[in-house]
């Protein structure tokens, strides 16, 4: 059996590792001439840690990560709105609750783990045809190849999905985002605590990385995507916009080299009704791209790899049947998370002062048990 994976991101690489572990012949095709990690830092939740543990990768990945003890949502003055501690995950599920890692470190570790799996760079997918004999892929560079099955993990703008489902809808979430990484952290910052500040000006996240670095993000409401005003924002503009938030927000922006500040509109994929198309399966962001508000985008792609591996072990003879079963178990879960994350973003991005005050008051009244229920949902790997 030969399987092609289109896309060399987190989901594609993790899936390749998972399938090679059970003896499947896998090849990866990546459009870019070199693999560059998209973004800056990333926070991965307990379900991703568990998935990597099942694949035997957790120790190598966590060696580059920074585990957290607390995640706090703060108001403009830095006072706690609500807080989650990750000891519950450690105690109940025997797994680290959440950790941060630079995307380049995660990608490097995954690339080291693919060993002798063929990775073809500069192969931009063009089209596919499938029949009883398999799936034939055509790439823009003229290369063609035929495989028994194809896994499409080529991201939110998936060219494979566009051919299979031309009616796909990419949704703009209503806000735009800047991200950056510092070389040093302000003094007094707790390296085991990640925070998000919710203010009328927008949101500001502070995520400590290993080695005294800080990954941060800043989100501002914008009525339409790709607005020139925000597209041309400078570091000085960010300091002016977020400078009134509590310390050390302005200091963190100031510590960031301007060339390391990235800007993107926040988008997601309107939930699909189908993931399996004969001998082709959509995975990762190609299947269920979501906003980052629940920290589950990459986590769900990593889950995909573990679930697919498990299903192939159970039904090794017919992968078309496996793809149908994958769709049946994954769609309800990923659709729920996509929609919850989209809604949470709307709540977090509230900008009217009276609505901000009401939201903060309601969140402060929420019992800790709600965070525990959220953890139970995220960790329900049997349902995944």
mmCIF file of C-alpha atoms in Angstrom:
data_model
loop_
_atom_site.group_PDB
_atom_site.id
_atom_site.type_symbol
_atom_site.label_atom_id
_atom_site.label_comp_id
_atom_site.label_asym_id
_atom_site.label_seq_id
_atom_site.Cartn_x
_atom_site.Cartn_y
_atom_site.Cartn_z
ATOM 1 C CA UNK A 1 0.000 0.000 0.000
ATOM 2 C CA UNK A 2 1.334 3.436 -0.978
ATOM 3 C CA UNK A 3 -0.082 6.678 0.429
ATOM 4 C CA UNK A 4 0.730 10.250 -0.590
ATOM 5 C CA UNK A 5 0.396 13.091 1.892
ATOM 6 C CA UNK A 6 -0.100 16.518 0.339
ATOM 7 C CA UNK A 7 1.323 19.120 2.714
ATOM 8 C CA UNK A 8 4.345 19.119 4.996
ATOM 9 C CA UNK A 9 2.920 21.064 7.942
ATOM 10 C CA UNK A 10 2.305 19.822 11.477
ATOM 11 C CA UNK A 11 -0.636 17.594 10.503
ATOM 12 C CA UNK A 12 1.105 16.177 7.421
ATOM 13 C CA UNK A 13 4.376 15.369 9.181
ATOM 14 C CA UNK A 14 2.661 13.883 12.228
ATOM 15 C CA UNK A 15 0.451 11.722 10.017
ATOM 16 C CA UNK A 16 3.454 10.484 8.056
ATOM 17 C CA UNK A 17 5.133 9.431 11.305
ATOM 18 C CA UNK A 18 1.965 7.707 12.544
ATOM 19 C CA UNK A 19 1.510 5.724 9.327
ATOM 20 C CA UNK A 20 5.151 4.745 8.984
ATOM 21 C CA UNK A 21 4.964 3.305 12.515
ATOM 22 C CA UNK A 22 2.421 0.759 11.293
ATOM 23 C CA UNK A 23 4.383 -0.168 8.200
ATOM 24 C CA UNK A 24 2.695 1.940 5.544
ATOM 25 C CA UNK A 25 4.706 3.279 2.607
ATOM 26 C CA UNK A 26 4.273 7.067 2.757
ATOM 27 C CA UNK A 27 5.510 9.958 0.597
ATOM 28 C CA UNK A 28 5.087 13.658 1.432
ATOM 29 C CA UNK A 29 4.633 16.359 -1.217
ATOM 30 C CA UNK A 30 5.121 19.990 -0.196
ATOM 31 C CA UNK A 31 4.486 23.004 -2.438
ATOM 32 C CA UNK A 32 7.232 25.213 -0.974
ATOM 33 C CA UNK A 33 10.850 24.900 -2.026
ATOM 34 C CA UNK A 34 11.811 24.676 1.635
ATOM 35 C CA UNK A 35 9.873 23.955 4.783
ATOM 36 C CA UNK A 36 9.413 27.162 6.710
ATOM 37 C CA UNK A 37 7.394 27.131 9.941
ATOM 38 C CA UNK A 38 4.332 29.341 9.521
ATOM 39 C CA UNK A 39 4.029 31.736 12.433
ATOM 40 C CA UNK A 40 6.059 32.220 15.556
ATOM 41 C CA UNK A 41 5.215 30.357 18.739
ATOM 42 C CA UNK A 42 2.451 27.884 19.409
ATOM 43 C CA UNK A 43 0.724 26.589 22.525
ATOM 44 C CA UNK A 44 -0.374 22.955 22.504
ATOM 45 C CA UNK A 45 -2.967 21.570 24.889
ATOM 46 C CA UNK A 46 -3.087 18.331 26.867
ATOM 47 C CA UNK A 47 -4.741 16.346 24.066
ATOM 48 C CA UNK A 48 -1.807 17.088 21.757
ATOM 49 C CA UNK A 49 0.612 16.018 24.480
ATOM 50 C CA UNK A 50 -1.348 12.773 24.868
ATOM 51 C CA UNK A 51 -1.359 12.194 21.110
ATOM 52 C CA UNK A 52 2.396 12.729 20.864
ATOM 53 C CA UNK A 53 2.796 10.382 23.811
ATOM 54 C CA UNK A 54 0.869 7.679 21.948
ATOM 55 C CA UNK A 55 3.208 8.174 18.997
ATOM 56 C CA UNK A 56 6.298 8.003 21.202
ATOM 57 C CA UNK A 57 7.249 11.619 20.408
ATOM 58 C CA UNK A 58 6.291 13.495 23.574
ATOM 59 C CA UNK A 59 9.696 13.381 25.301
ATOM 60 C CA UNK A 60 11.553 14.701 22.241
ATOM 61 C CA UNK A 61 9.027 17.475 21.647
ATOM 62 C CA UNK A 62 8.667 18.490 25.292
ATOM 63 C CA UNK A 63 12.444 18.797 25.493
ATOM 64 C CA UNK A 64 12.014 21.970 23.396
ATOM 65 C CA UNK A 65 8.812 23.101 25.126
ATOM 66 C CA UNK A 66 7.861 25.171 28.121
ATOM 67 C CA UNK A 67 5.106 23.536 30.238
ATOM 68 C CA UNK A 68 2.549 25.791 31.909
ATOM 69 C CA UNK A 69 0.980 25.694 35.335
ATOM 70 C CA UNK A 70 -1.525 28.511 34.791
ATOM 71 C CA UNK A 71 -3.501 30.202 32.046
ATOM 72 C CA UNK A 72 -5.042 33.508 33.110
ATOM 73 C CA UNK A 73 -7.434 35.862 31.349
ATOM 74 C CA UNK A 74 -6.857 39.422 32.560
ATOM 75 C CA UNK A 75 -8.614 42.754 32.223
ATOM 76 C CA UNK A 76 -7.027 45.986 31.040
ATOM 77 C CA UNK A 77 -5.566 46.659 34.482
ATOM 78 C CA UNK A 78 -4.096 43.177 34.762
ATOM 79 C CA UNK A 79 -6.669 41.838 37.228
ATOM 80 C CA UNK A 80 -7.788 38.218 36.807
ATOM 81 C CA UNK A 81 -11.086 37.612 35.006
ATOM 82 C CA UNK A 82 -10.805 33.832 35.050
ATOM 83 C CA UNK A 83 -7.980 31.361 35.520
ATOM 84 C CA UNK A 84 -7.226 27.743 34.685
ATOM 85 C CA UNK A 85 -4.559 25.681 36.380
ATOM 86 C CA UNK A 86 -3.201 22.627 34.662
ATOM 87 C CA UNK A 87 -2.691 20.483 37.738
ATOM 88 C CA UNK A 88 -6.076 18.887 37.032
ATOM 89 C CA UNK A 89 -4.736 17.494 33.752
ATOM 90 C CA UNK A 90 -1.630 16.175 35.464
ATOM 91 C CA UNK A 91 -3.606 14.564 38.271
ATOM 92 C CA UNK A 92 -6.499 13.140 36.248
ATOM 93 C CA UNK A 93 -4.921 12.338 32.892
ATOM 94 C CA UNK A 94 -1.259 11.993 33.877
ATOM 95 C CA UNK A 95 -0.234 14.401 31.151
ATOM 96 C CA UNK A 96 1.112 17.948 30.941
ATOM 97 C CA UNK A 97 -1.844 20.325 30.667
ATOM 98 C CA UNK A 98 -0.363 22.716 28.127
ATOM 99 C CA UNK A 99 2.990 23.824 26.808
ATOM 100 C CA UNK A 100 4.452 26.332 24.406
ATOM 101 C CA UNK A 101 7.033 25.715 21.725
ATOM 102 C CA UNK A 102 8.493 27.706 18.866
ATOM 103 C CA UNK A 103 7.093 26.375 15.601
ATOM 104 C CA UNK A 104 10.583 25.962 14.174
ATOM 105 C CA UNK A 105 11.556 23.692 17.097
ATOM 106 C CA UNK A 106 8.401 21.610 16.679
ATOM 107 C CA UNK A 107 8.925 21.313 12.937
ATOM 108 C CA UNK A 108 12.577 20.340 13.363
ATOM 109 C CA UNK A 109 11.646 17.583 15.821
ATOM 110 C CA UNK A 110 8.967 16.207 13.506
ATOM 111 C CA UNK A 111 11.328 16.290 10.524
ATOM 112 C CA UNK A 112 13.919 14.344 12.496
ATOM 113 C CA UNK A 113 11.263 11.734 13.287
ATOM 114 C CA UNK A 114 10.194 11.098 9.674
ATOM 115 C CA UNK A 115 13.538 9.332 9.130
ATOM 116 C CA UNK A 116 13.615 7.913 5.600
ATOM 117 C CA UNK A 117 10.129 9.010 4.523
ATOM 118 C CA UNK A 118 10.456 10.653 1.067
ATOM 119 C CA UNK A 119 9.773 14.392 1.233
ATOM 120 C CA UNK A 120 9.383 16.123 -2.137
ATOM 121 C CA UNK A 121 9.739 19.903 -1.919
ATOM 122 C CA UNK A 122 8.661 22.303 -4.664
ATOM 123 C CA UNK A 123 5.764 20.048 -5.665
ATOM 124 C CA UNK A 124 2.678 22.248 -5.848
ATOM 125 C CA UNK A 125 -0.457 20.148 -6.240
ATOM 126 C CA UNK A 126 -2.355 20.840 -9.449
ATOM 127 C CA UNK A 127 -5.007 18.149 -9.909
ATOM 128 C CA UNK A 128 -5.937 14.558 -9.164
ATOM 129 C CA UNK A 129 -7.962 11.779 -10.745
ATOM 130 C CA UNK A 130 -8.999 8.570 -9.041
ATOM 131 C CA UNK A 131 -10.305 5.215 -10.227
ATOM 132 C CA UNK A 132 -10.277 1.596 -9.078
ATOM 133 C CA UNK A 133 -6.524 1.444 -9.587
ATOM 134 C CA UNK A 134 -5.694 4.381 -7.343
ATOM 135 C CA UNK A 135 -5.189 8.161 -7.371
ATOM 136 C CA UNK A 136 -3.001 9.942 -9.908
ATOM 137 C CA UNK A 137 -1.515 13.260 -8.828
ATOM 138 C CA UNK A 138 -0.310 15.981 -11.157
ATOM 139 C CA UNK A 139 1.961 18.752 -9.872
ATOM 140 C CA UNK A 140 2.648 22.159 -11.335
ATOM 141 C CA UNK A 141 6.277 21.248 -12.023
ATOM 142 C CA UNK A 142 5.073 18.504 -14.398
ATOM 143 C CA UNK A 143 5.682 15.599 -12.064
ATOM 144 C CA UNK A 144 2.971 12.900 -11.894
ATOM 145 C CA UNK A 145 2.626 9.995 -9.476
ATOM 146 C CA UNK A 146 0.016 7.350 -8.695
ATOM 147 C CA UNK A 147 -0.809 6.132 -5.198
ATOM 148 C CA UNK A 148 -3.333 3.808 -3.631
ATOM 149 C CA UNK A 149 -4.651 6.607 -1.416
ATOM 150 C CA UNK A 150 -4.089 10.318 -0.832
ATOM 151 C CA UNK A 151 -4.261 12.366 2.367
ATOM 152 C CA UNK A 152 -4.765 16.096 1.864
ATOM 153 C CA UNK A 153 -3.142 18.083 4.664
ATOM 154 C CA UNK A 154 -2.356 21.203 2.642
ATOM 155 C CA UNK A 155 -3.859 23.778 4.970
ATOM 156 C CA UNK A 156 -6.802 26.124 5.112
ATOM 157 C CA UNK A 157 -6.341 27.134 1.459
ATOM 158 C CA UNK A 158 -6.108 23.478 0.392
ATOM 159 C CA UNK A 159 -5.869 23.045 -3.366
ATOM 160 C CA UNK A 160 -6.982 19.431 -3.015
ATOM 161 C CA UNK A 161 -10.108 20.441 -1.127
ATOM 162 C CA UNK A 162 -10.800 23.172 -3.665
ATOM 163 C CA UNK A 163 -10.951 20.552 -6.420
ATOM 164 C CA UNK A 164 -13.128 18.202 -4.365
ATOM 165 C CA UNK A 165 -15.370 20.848 -2.756
ATOM 166 C CA UNK A 166 -15.326 24.035 -4.856
ATOM 167 C CA UNK A 167 -18.070 25.553 -2.677
ATOM 168 C CA UNK A 168 -15.817 25.682 0.412
ATOM 169 C CA UNK A 169 -16.255 28.873 2.454
ATOM 170 C CA UNK A 170 -13.319 30.574 4.182
ATOM 171 C CA UNK A 171 -14.703 32.819 6.953
ATOM 172 C CA UNK A 172 -13.153 36.057 8.157
ATOM 173 C CA UNK A 173 -13.541 36.134 11.946
ATOM 174 C CA UNK A 174 -13.848 39.914 12.229
ATOM 175 C CA UNK A 175 -10.422 40.694 13.663
ATOM 176 C CA UNK A 176 -6.821 40.878 12.585
ATOM 177 C CA UNK A 177 -3.707 39.749 14.437
ATOM 178 C CA UNK A 178 -0.021 40.517 14.937
ATOM 179 C CA UNK A 179 2.431 37.994 16.389
ATOM 180 C CA UNK A 180 6.016 38.205 17.496
ATOM 181 C CA UNK A 181 8.791 36.579 19.517
ATOM 182 C CA UNK A 182 11.223 38.366 21.825
ATOM 183 C CA UNK A 183 14.745 37.203 22.678
ATOM 184 C CA UNK A 184 14.319 38.077 26.350
ATOM 185 C CA UNK A 185 11.496 38.336 28.867
ATOM 186 C CA UNK A 186 10.679 41.275 31.137
ATOM 187 C CA UNK A 187 11.869 40.771 34.699
ATOM 188 C CA UNK A 188 9.309 39.323 37.085
ATOM 189 C CA UNK A 189 7.280 37.511 34.411
ATOM 190 C CA UNK A 190 6.218 34.022 35.491
ATOM 191 C CA UNK A 191 7.602 31.611 32.855
ATOM 192 C CA UNK A 192 4.996 28.989 33.817
ATOM 193 C CA UNK A 193 1.985 31.256 33.235
ATOM 194 C CA UNK A 194 0.370 32.201 29.923
ATOM 195 C CA UNK A 195 -2.039 35.132 29.856
ATOM 196 C CA UNK A 196 -4.577 36.818 27.608
ATOM 197 C CA UNK A 197 -5.685 40.363 28.261
ATOM 198 C CA UNK A 198 -9.224 41.181 27.140
ATOM 199 C CA UNK A 199 -9.757 44.919 26.704
ATOM 200 C CA UNK A 200 -11.851 47.247 24.572
ATOM 201 C CA UNK A 201 -8.709 47.965 22.520
ATOM 202 C CA UNK A 202 -8.429 44.288 21.645
ATOM 203 C CA UNK A 203 -6.648 41.216 22.998
ATOM 204 C CA UNK A 204 -3.034 40.709 23.936
ATOM 205 C CA UNK A 205 -1.584 37.269 24.661
ATOM 206 C CA UNK A 206 1.690 36.565 26.444
ATOM 207 C CA UNK A 207 3.096 33.040 26.072
ATOM 208 C CA UNK A 208 6.548 32.319 27.578
ATOM 209 C CA UNK A 209 8.764 30.044 25.484
ATOM 210 C CA UNK A 210 11.773 28.013 26.487
ATOM 211 C CA UNK A 211 15.025 29.952 26.789
ATOM 212 C CA UNK A 212 13.574 33.149 28.236
ATOM 213 C CA UNK A 213 11.770 34.133 25.036
ATOM 214 C CA UNK A 214 8.198 35.415 24.793
ATOM 215 C CA UNK A 215 5.692 34.632 22.070
ATOM 216 C CA UNK A 216 2.941 37.235 21.941
ATOM 217 C CA UNK A 217 -0.100 38.036 19.849
ATOM 218 C CA UNK A 218 -2.333 41.090 19.545
ATOM 219 C CA UNK A 219 -5.831 41.062 18.014
ATOM 220 C CA UNK A 220 -7.865 44.089 16.898
ATOM 221 C CA UNK A 221 -11.372 44.200 15.451
ATOM 222 C CA UNK A 222 -11.589 45.141 11.778
ATOM 223 C CA UNK A 223 -14.837 45.203 9.764
ATOM 224 C CA UNK A 224 -13.236 43.658 6.694
ATOM 225 C CA UNK A 225 -10.141 41.626 6.037
ATOM 226 C CA UNK A 226 -6.904 42.952 4.540
ATOM 227 C CA UNK A 227 -7.549 46.559 5.536
ATOM 228 C CA UNK A 228 -4.679 48.836 4.405
ATOM 229 C CA UNK A 229 -4.619 50.617 7.763
ATOM 230 C CA UNK A 230 -3.802 47.444 9.667
ATOM 231 C CA UNK A 231 -1.782 45.831 6.894
ATOM 232 C CA UNK A 232 0.654 48.758 7.177
ATOM 233 C CA UNK A 233 0.740 48.891 10.990
ATOM 234 C CA UNK A 234 4.237 49.372 12.395
ATOM 235 C CA UNK A 235 5.692 48.489 15.771
ATOM 236 C CA UNK A 236 5.147 52.122 16.775
ATOM 237 C CA UNK A 237 1.471 51.827 15.835
ATOM 238 C CA UNK A 238 1.139 48.707 17.991
ATOM 239 C CA UNK A 239 2.765 50.475 20.925
ATOM 240 C CA UNK A 240 0.369 53.377 20.523
ATOM 241 C CA UNK A 241 -2.683 51.092 20.265
ATOM 242 C CA UNK A 242 -1.849 48.730 23.139
ATOM 243 C CA UNK A 243 0.321 51.032 25.240
ATOM 244 C CA UNK A 244 -2.427 51.716 27.790
ATOM 245 C CA UNK A 245 -2.740 48.073 28.773
ATOM 246 C CA UNK A 246 -1.129 46.828 31.966
ATOM 247 C CA UNK A 247 2.587 46.069 32.185
ATOM 248 C CA UNK A 248 4.506 44.415 30.626
ATOM 249 C CA UNK A 249 2.508 44.630 27.340
ATOM 250 C CA UNK A 250 4.276 47.713 25.974
ATOM 251 C CA UNK A 251 7.649 46.387 27.130
ATOM 252 C CA UNK A 252 7.143 43.093 25.298
ATOM 253 C CA UNK A 253 6.236 44.868 22.055
ATOM 254 C CA UNK A 254 9.287 47.089 22.523
ATOM 255 C CA UNK A 255 11.574 44.084 22.978
ATOM 256 C CA UNK A 256 10.493 42.580 19.644
ATOM 257 C CA UNK A 257 12.546 43.298 16.508
ATOM 258 C CA UNK A 258 10.170 44.777 13.949
ATOM 259 C CA UNK A 259 11.185 42.227 11.294
ATOM 260 C CA UNK A 260 9.861 39.468 13.575
ATOM 261 C CA UNK A 261 6.381 40.920 13.817
ATOM 262 C CA UNK A 262 3.963 39.017 11.574
ATOM 263 C CA UNK A 263 0.475 40.100 10.565
ATOM 264 C CA UNK A 264 -2.485 38.006 9.439
ATOM 265 C CA UNK A 265 -6.241 38.284 9.427
ATOM 266 C CA UNK A 266 -7.942 35.611 11.525
ATOM 267 C CA UNK A 267 -9.923 33.199 9.379
ATOM 268 C CA UNK A 268 -11.380 29.726 9.640
ATOM 269 C CA UNK A 269 -13.136 27.154 7.491
ATOM 270 C CA UNK A 270 -16.896 26.897 7.646
ATOM 271 C CA UNK A 271 -17.457 23.313 8.869
ATOM 272 C CA UNK A 272 -17.588 20.755 6.085
ATOM 273 C CA UNK A 273 -20.120 17.955 5.840
ATOM 274 C CA UNK A 274 -17.694 15.477 4.308
ATOM 275 C CA UNK A 275 -14.033 14.582 4.698
ATOM 276 C CA UNK A 276 -13.773 11.297 2.776
ATOM 277 C CA UNK A 277 -13.909 11.313 -1.027
ATOM 278 C CA UNK A 278 -13.298 7.756 -2.181
ATOM 279 C CA UNK A 279 -9.562 7.206 -1.937
ATOM 280 C CA UNK A 280 -8.873 10.777 -0.803
ATOM 281 C CA UNK A 281 -9.189 12.076 2.778
ATOM 282 C CA UNK A 282 -9.043 15.656 4.065
ATOM 283 C CA UNK A 283 -7.069 16.181 7.291
ATOM 284 C CA UNK A 284 -5.748 18.982 9.496
ATOM 285 C CA UNK A 285 -6.539 22.550 8.454
ATOM 286 C CA UNK A 286 -7.626 21.311 5.028
ATOM 287 C CA UNK A 287 -10.492 19.580 6.846
ATOM 288 C CA UNK A 288 -11.263 21.758 9.868
ATOM 289 C CA UNK A 289 -9.244 24.977 10.049
ATOM 290 C CA UNK A 290 -10.322 26.936 13.116
ATOM 291 C CA UNK A 291 -9.634 30.218 14.860
ATOM 292 C CA UNK A 292 -6.944 30.050 17.578
ATOM 293 C CA UNK A 293 -9.250 30.932 20.474
ATOM 294 C CA UNK A 294 -9.330 27.449 22.011
ATOM 295 C CA UNK A 295 -5.729 26.628 21.129
ATOM 296 C CA UNK A 296 -6.922 23.568 19.199
ATOM 297 C CA UNK A 297 -6.000 24.193 15.554
ATOM 298 C CA UNK A 298 -2.754 22.220 15.505
ATOM 299 C CA UNK A 299 -3.990 19.915 18.273
ATOM 300 C CA UNK A 300 -6.843 18.636 16.121
ATOM 301 C CA UNK A 301 -4.481 17.987 13.218
ATOM 302 C CA UNK A 302 -2.258 15.976 15.565
ATOM 303 C CA UNK A 303 -5.324 14.089 16.816
ATOM 304 C CA UNK A 304 -6.208 13.299 13.195
ATOM 305 C CA UNK A 305 -2.936 11.415 12.815
ATOM 306 C CA UNK A 306 -3.493 9.295 15.931
ATOM 307 C CA UNK A 307 -7.106 8.507 15.050
ATOM 308 C CA UNK A 308 -6.203 7.503 11.491
ATOM 309 C CA UNK A 309 -3.433 5.237 12.769
ATOM 310 C CA UNK A 310 -5.841 3.602 15.221
ATOM 311 C CA UNK A 311 -8.519 3.024 12.591
ATOM 312 C CA UNK A 312 -6.083 1.502 10.109
ATOM 313 C CA UNK A 313 -4.934 -0.910 12.792
ATOM 314 C CA UNK A 314 -8.562 -1.917 13.323
ATOM 315 C CA UNK A 315 -9.515 -2.100 9.613
ATOM 316 C CA UNK A 316 -6.258 -2.695 7.707
ATOM 317 C CA UNK A 317 -7.640 -4.082 4.444
ATOM 318 C CA UNK A 318 -9.801 -1.274 3.016
ATOM 319 C CA UNK A 319 -8.747 2.306 3.580
ATOM 320 C CA UNK A 320 -11.819 3.655 1.810
ATOM 321 C CA UNK A 321 -13.818 2.159 4.685
ATOM 322 C CA UNK A 322 -11.317 3.621 7.155
ATOM 323 C CA UNK A 323 -11.762 7.066 5.604
ATOM 324 C CA UNK A 324 -15.546 6.799 6.082
ATOM 325 C CA UNK A 325 -15.112 5.785 9.701
ATOM 326 C CA UNK A 326 -12.611 8.622 10.207
ATOM 327 C CA UNK A 327 -15.177 11.074 8.870
ATOM 328 C CA UNK A 328 -17.858 9.661 11.179
ATOM 329 C CA UNK A 329 -15.791 10.021 14.349
ATOM 330 C CA UNK A 330 -13.925 13.234 13.557
ATOM 331 C CA UNK A 331 -16.561 15.499 12.000
ATOM 332 C CA UNK A 332 -18.785 15.868 15.100
ATOM 333 C CA UNK A 333 -15.800 16.689 17.318
ATOM 334 C CA UNK A 334 -14.005 19.072 14.978
ATOM 335 C CA UNK A 335 -17.238 20.830 13.990
ATOM 336 C CA UNK A 336 -18.017 21.469 17.662
ATOM 337 C CA UNK A 337 -14.550 22.875 18.303
ATOM 338 C CA UNK A 338 -14.576 25.051 15.165
ATOM 339 C CA UNK A 339 -17.896 26.597 16.193
ATOM 340 C CA UNK A 340 -16.987 27.016 19.865
ATOM 341 C CA UNK A 341 -13.715 28.660 18.958
ATOM 342 C CA UNK A 342 -15.417 31.053 16.529
ATOM 343 C CA UNK A 343 -17.977 32.042 19.186
ATOM 344 C CA UNK A 344 -15.356 32.460 21.907
ATOM 345 C CA UNK A 345 -13.447 34.815 19.638
ATOM 346 C CA UNK A 346 -16.523 37.012 19.253
ATOM 347 C CA UNK A 347 -16.929 37.130 23.035
ATOM 348 C CA UNK A 348 -13.244 37.845 23.661
ATOM 349 C CA UNK A 349 -13.189 40.603 21.032
ATOM 350 C CA UNK A 350 -16.074 42.591 22.557
ATOM 351 C CA UNK A 351 -15.125 46.277 22.346
ATOM 352 C CA UNK A 352 -18.050 48.281 23.738
ATOM 353 C CA UNK A 353 -17.097 49.303 27.328
ATOM 354 C CA UNK A 354 -20.464 48.239 28.815
ATOM 355 C CA UNK A 355 -20.290 44.853 27.095
ATOM 356 C CA UNK A 356 -16.679 44.362 28.201
ATOM 357 C CA UNK A 357 -17.683 45.097 31.812
ATOM 358 C CA UNK A 358 -20.662 42.720 31.652
ATOM 359 C CA UNK A 359 -18.614 39.939 30.041
ATOM 360 C CA UNK A 360 -15.839 40.258 32.613
ATOM 361 C CA UNK A 361 -18.323 40.167 35.479
ATOM 362 C CA UNK A 362 -20.020 37.034 34.128
ATOM 363 C CA UNK A 363 -16.714 35.257 33.533
ATOM 364 C CA UNK A 364 -15.621 36.026 37.088
ATOM 365 C CA UNK A 365 -18.757 34.255 38.344
ATOM 366 C CA UNK A 366 -18.074 31.045 36.400
ATOM 367 C CA UNK A 367 -17.271 28.089 38.678
ATOM 368 C CA UNK A 368 -13.962 26.261 38.315
ATOM 369 C CA UNK A 369 -15.911 23.140 37.402
ATOM 370 C CA UNK A 370 -16.587 24.639 33.960
ATOM 371 C CA UNK A 371 -12.865 24.585 33.203
ATOM 372 C CA UNK A 372 -12.751 20.955 34.345
ATOM 373 C CA UNK A 373 -15.601 20.053 31.980
ATOM 374 C CA UNK A 374 -13.764 21.767 29.156
ATOM 375 C CA UNK A 375 -10.681 19.694 29.971
ATOM 376 C CA UNK A 376 -12.741 16.483 29.970
ATOM 377 C CA UNK A 377 -14.124 17.354 26.537
ATOM 378 C CA UNK A 378 -10.695 18.130 25.100
ATOM 379 C CA UNK A 379 -9.201 14.957 26.561
ATOM 380 C CA UNK A 380 -11.944 12.629 25.309
ATOM 381 C CA UNK A 381 -9.594 10.849 22.956
ATOM 382 C CA UNK A 382 -11.914 7.833 22.747
ATOM 383 C CA UNK A 383 -14.488 10.033 21.039
ATOM 384 C CA UNK A 384 -11.842 11.521 18.782
#
